Short mmCIF file of C-alpha atoms in Angstrom, two decimals:
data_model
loop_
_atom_site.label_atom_id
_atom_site.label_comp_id
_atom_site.label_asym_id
_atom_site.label_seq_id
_atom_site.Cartn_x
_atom_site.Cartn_y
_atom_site.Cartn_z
CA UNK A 255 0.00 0.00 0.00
CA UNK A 256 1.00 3.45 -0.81
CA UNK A 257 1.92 5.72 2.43
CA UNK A 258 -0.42 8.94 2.16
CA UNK A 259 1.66 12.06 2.90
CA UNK A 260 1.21 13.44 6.38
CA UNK A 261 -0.30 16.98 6.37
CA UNK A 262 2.02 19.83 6.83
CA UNK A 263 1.19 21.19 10.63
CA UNK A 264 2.12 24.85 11.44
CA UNK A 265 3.27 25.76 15.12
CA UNK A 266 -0.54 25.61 16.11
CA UNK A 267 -0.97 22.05 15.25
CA UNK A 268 -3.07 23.54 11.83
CA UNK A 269 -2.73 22.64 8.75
CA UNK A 270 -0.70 24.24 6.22
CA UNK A 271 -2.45 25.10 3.13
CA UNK A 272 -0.19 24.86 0.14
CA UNK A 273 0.16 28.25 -2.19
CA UNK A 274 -0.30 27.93 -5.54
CA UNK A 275 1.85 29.12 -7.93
CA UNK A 276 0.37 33.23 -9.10
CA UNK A 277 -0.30 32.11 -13.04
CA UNK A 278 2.16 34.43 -14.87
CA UNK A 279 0.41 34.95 -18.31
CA UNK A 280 -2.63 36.57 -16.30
CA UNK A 281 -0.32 39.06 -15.00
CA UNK A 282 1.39 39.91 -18.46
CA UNK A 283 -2.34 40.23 -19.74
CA UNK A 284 -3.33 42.68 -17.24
CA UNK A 285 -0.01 44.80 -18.14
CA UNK A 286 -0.61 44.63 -21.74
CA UNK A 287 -3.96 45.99 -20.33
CA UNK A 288 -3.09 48.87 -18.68
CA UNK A 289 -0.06 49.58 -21.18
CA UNK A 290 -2.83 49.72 -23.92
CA UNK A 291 -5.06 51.82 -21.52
CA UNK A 292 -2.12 54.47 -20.79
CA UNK A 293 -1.32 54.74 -24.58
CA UNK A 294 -4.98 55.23 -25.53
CA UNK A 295 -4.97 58.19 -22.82
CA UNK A 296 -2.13 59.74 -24.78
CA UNK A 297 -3.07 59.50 -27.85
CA UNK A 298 -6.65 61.80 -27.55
CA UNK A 299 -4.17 64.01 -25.23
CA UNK A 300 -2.12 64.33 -28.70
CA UNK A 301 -4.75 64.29 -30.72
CA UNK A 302 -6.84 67.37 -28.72
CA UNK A 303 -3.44 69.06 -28.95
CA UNK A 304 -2.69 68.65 -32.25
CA UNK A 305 -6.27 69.96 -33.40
CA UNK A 306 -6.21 72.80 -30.98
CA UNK A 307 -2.42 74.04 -32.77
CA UNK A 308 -4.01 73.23 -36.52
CA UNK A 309 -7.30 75.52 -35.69
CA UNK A 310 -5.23 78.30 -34.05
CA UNK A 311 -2.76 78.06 -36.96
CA UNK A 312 -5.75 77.84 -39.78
CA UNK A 313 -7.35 81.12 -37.54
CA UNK A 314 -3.98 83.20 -37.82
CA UNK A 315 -4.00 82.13 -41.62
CA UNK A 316 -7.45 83.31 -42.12
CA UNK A 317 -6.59 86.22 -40.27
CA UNK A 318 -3.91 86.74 -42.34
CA UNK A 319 -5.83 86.52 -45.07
CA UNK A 320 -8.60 89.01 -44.52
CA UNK A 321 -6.16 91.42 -43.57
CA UNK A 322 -4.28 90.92 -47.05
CA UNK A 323 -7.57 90.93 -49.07
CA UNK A 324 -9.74 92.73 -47.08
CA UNK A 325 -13.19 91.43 -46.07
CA UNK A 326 -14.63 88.76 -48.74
CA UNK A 327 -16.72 90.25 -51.36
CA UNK A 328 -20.33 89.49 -51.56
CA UNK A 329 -22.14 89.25 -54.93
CA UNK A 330 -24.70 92.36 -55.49
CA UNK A 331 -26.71 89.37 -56.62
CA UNK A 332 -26.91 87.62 -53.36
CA UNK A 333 -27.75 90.84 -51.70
CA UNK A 334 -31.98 91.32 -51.20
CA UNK A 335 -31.96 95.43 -50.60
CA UNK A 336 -34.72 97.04 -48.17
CA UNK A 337 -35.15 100.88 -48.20
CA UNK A 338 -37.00 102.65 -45.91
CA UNK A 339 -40.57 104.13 -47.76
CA UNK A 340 -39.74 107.64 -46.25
CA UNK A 341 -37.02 109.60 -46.15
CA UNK A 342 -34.73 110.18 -42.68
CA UNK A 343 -34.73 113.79 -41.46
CA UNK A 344 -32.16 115.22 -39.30
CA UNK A 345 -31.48 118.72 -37.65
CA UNK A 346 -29.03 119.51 -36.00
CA UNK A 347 -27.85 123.19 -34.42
CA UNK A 348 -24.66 124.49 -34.41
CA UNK A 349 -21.93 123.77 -31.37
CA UNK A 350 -21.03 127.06 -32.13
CA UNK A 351 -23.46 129.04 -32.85
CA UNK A 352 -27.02 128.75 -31.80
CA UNK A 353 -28.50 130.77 -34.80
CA UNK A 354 -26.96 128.01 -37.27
CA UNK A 355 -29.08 124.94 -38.15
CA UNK A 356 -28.27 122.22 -40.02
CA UNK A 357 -30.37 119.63 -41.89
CA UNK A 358 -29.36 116.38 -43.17
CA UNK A 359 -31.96 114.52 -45.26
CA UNK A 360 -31.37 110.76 -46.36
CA UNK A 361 -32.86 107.92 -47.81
CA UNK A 362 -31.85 105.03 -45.89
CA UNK A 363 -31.24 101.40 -47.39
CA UNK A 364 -30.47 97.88 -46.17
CA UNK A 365 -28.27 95.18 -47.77
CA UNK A 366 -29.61 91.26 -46.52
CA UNK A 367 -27.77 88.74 -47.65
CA UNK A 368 -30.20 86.89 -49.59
CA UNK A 369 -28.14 83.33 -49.27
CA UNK A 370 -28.77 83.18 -45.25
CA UNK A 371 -31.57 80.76 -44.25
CA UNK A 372 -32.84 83.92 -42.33
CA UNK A 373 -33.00 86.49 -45.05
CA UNK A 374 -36.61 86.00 -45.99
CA UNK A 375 -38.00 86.42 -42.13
CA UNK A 376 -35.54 89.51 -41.62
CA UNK A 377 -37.39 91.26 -44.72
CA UNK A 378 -40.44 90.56 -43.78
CA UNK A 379 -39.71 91.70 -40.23
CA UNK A 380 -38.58 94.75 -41.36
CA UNK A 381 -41.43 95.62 -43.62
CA UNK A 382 -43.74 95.11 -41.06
CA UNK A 383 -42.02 96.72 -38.29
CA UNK A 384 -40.56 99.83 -40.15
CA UNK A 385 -41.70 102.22 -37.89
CA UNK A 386 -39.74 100.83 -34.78
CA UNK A 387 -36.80 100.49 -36.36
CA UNK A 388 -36.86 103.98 -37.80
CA UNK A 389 -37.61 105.22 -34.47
CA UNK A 390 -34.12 103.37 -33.56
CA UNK A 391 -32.41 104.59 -36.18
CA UNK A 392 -33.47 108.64 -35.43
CA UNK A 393 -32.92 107.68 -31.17
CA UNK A 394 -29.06 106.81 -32.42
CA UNK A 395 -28.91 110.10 -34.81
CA UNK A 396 -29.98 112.29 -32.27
CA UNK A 397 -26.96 111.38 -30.47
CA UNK A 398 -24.93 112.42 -33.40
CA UNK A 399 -23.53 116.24 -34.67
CA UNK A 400 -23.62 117.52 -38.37
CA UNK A 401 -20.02 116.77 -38.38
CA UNK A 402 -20.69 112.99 -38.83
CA UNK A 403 -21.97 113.78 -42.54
CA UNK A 404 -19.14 115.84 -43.10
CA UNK A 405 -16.56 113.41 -44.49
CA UNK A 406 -16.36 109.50 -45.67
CA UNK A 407 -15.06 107.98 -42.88
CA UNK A 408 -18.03 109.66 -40.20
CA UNK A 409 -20.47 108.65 -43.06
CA UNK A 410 -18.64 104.99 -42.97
CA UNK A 411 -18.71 105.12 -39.05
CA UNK A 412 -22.78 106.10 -38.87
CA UNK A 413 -23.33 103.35 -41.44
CA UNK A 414 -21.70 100.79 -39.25
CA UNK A 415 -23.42 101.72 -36.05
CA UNK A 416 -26.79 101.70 -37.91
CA UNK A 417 -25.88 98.45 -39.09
CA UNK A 418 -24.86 97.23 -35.74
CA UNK A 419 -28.48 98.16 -34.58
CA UNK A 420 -30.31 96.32 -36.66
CA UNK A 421 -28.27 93.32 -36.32
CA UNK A 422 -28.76 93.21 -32.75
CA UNK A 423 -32.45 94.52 -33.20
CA UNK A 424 -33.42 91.92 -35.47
CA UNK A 425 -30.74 88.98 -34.31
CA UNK A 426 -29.38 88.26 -37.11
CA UNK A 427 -26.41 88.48 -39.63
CA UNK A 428 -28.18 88.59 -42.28
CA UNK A 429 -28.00 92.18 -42.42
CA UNK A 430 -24.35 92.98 -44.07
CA UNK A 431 -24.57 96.57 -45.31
CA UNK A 432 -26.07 100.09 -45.11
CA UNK A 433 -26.24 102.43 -47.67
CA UNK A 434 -26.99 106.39 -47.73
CA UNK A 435 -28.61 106.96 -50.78
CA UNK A 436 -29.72 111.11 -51.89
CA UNK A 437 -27.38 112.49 -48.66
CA UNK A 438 -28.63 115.99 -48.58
CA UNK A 439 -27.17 118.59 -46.23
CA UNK A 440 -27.75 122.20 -45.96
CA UNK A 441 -27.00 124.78 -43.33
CA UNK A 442 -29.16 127.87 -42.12
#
């Protein structure tokens, strides 16, 4: 007859339990594992990076660009015009001398980019709401002198801050231009 083996005691008279040997390959898996899971991590780091220096590079490029060529050009066919069915009036008295008036008549005219999905709602909001948004438009001339008719660049500037009111009046960006059309100015 075969002996059986004795059980291994410990000092308290219990029996040993025999460790097994920690399989190997399950610990190689589990670094491959995290090794993969590390690299993955650094990659989208890289990758957000990388994007984040391409836009900032294509923005200074574009940048670049506008400045070179100046703003793009839009087609006077893609532009829908709106002009105001009566004429702007403005007087304005002299800084200098009180007997002195000036007038300033204008005809006043919009530029909507007809290719915005917008354009068609901004119209038709101004047509039918004319008479608040000329009430805008003579609140912000009030504000101004004579002097801002007196050369291009005023004329430019008024344009602008007209157009700026509208776009933020109406919410939209559809709105690209002003124009003074028949600028009239006398003096008394």
């Amino acid at each position: 007859m075969a002996k059986k083996k004795q059980p291994e005691l410990d000092e308290d008279g219990v029996e040993k339990v025999a460790k097994k040997p920690q399989d190997k390959s399950k610990i190689v898996m589990m670094i491959g594992v995290v090794l993969i899971i590390v690299s993955l991590i650094f990659s989208m780091i890289s990758l957000i990076t990388i994007m984040g220096i391409s836009k900032a590079l294509r923005g200074e490029e574009e940048a670049a660009e506008l400045e070179e060529n100046g703003p793009p050009q839009i087609s006077v066919n893609d532009i829908e015009p709106f002009i105001f069915s009566e004429k702007f009036i403005f007087i304005y008295n002299d800084t200098g001398n009180t007997d002195k008036v000036h007038n300033v008549v204008v005809e006043i005219g919009v530029g909507i980019l007809a290719t915005e999905k917008d354009a068609a709602k901004v119209l038709e909001t101004m047509t039918t709401r004319e008479t608040i948004l000329r009430d805008g438009i003579e609140t912000l001339m009030k504000s101004k002198s004579y002097e801002d008719f007196a050369s291009a660049e005023s004329t430019d500037a008024l344009k602008n801050e007209i157009l700026l009111y509208l776009q933020s009046r109406l919410e939209s960006e559809s709105i690209v231009d002003v124009y003074f059309n028949n600028l009239l100015t006398s003096s008394k």
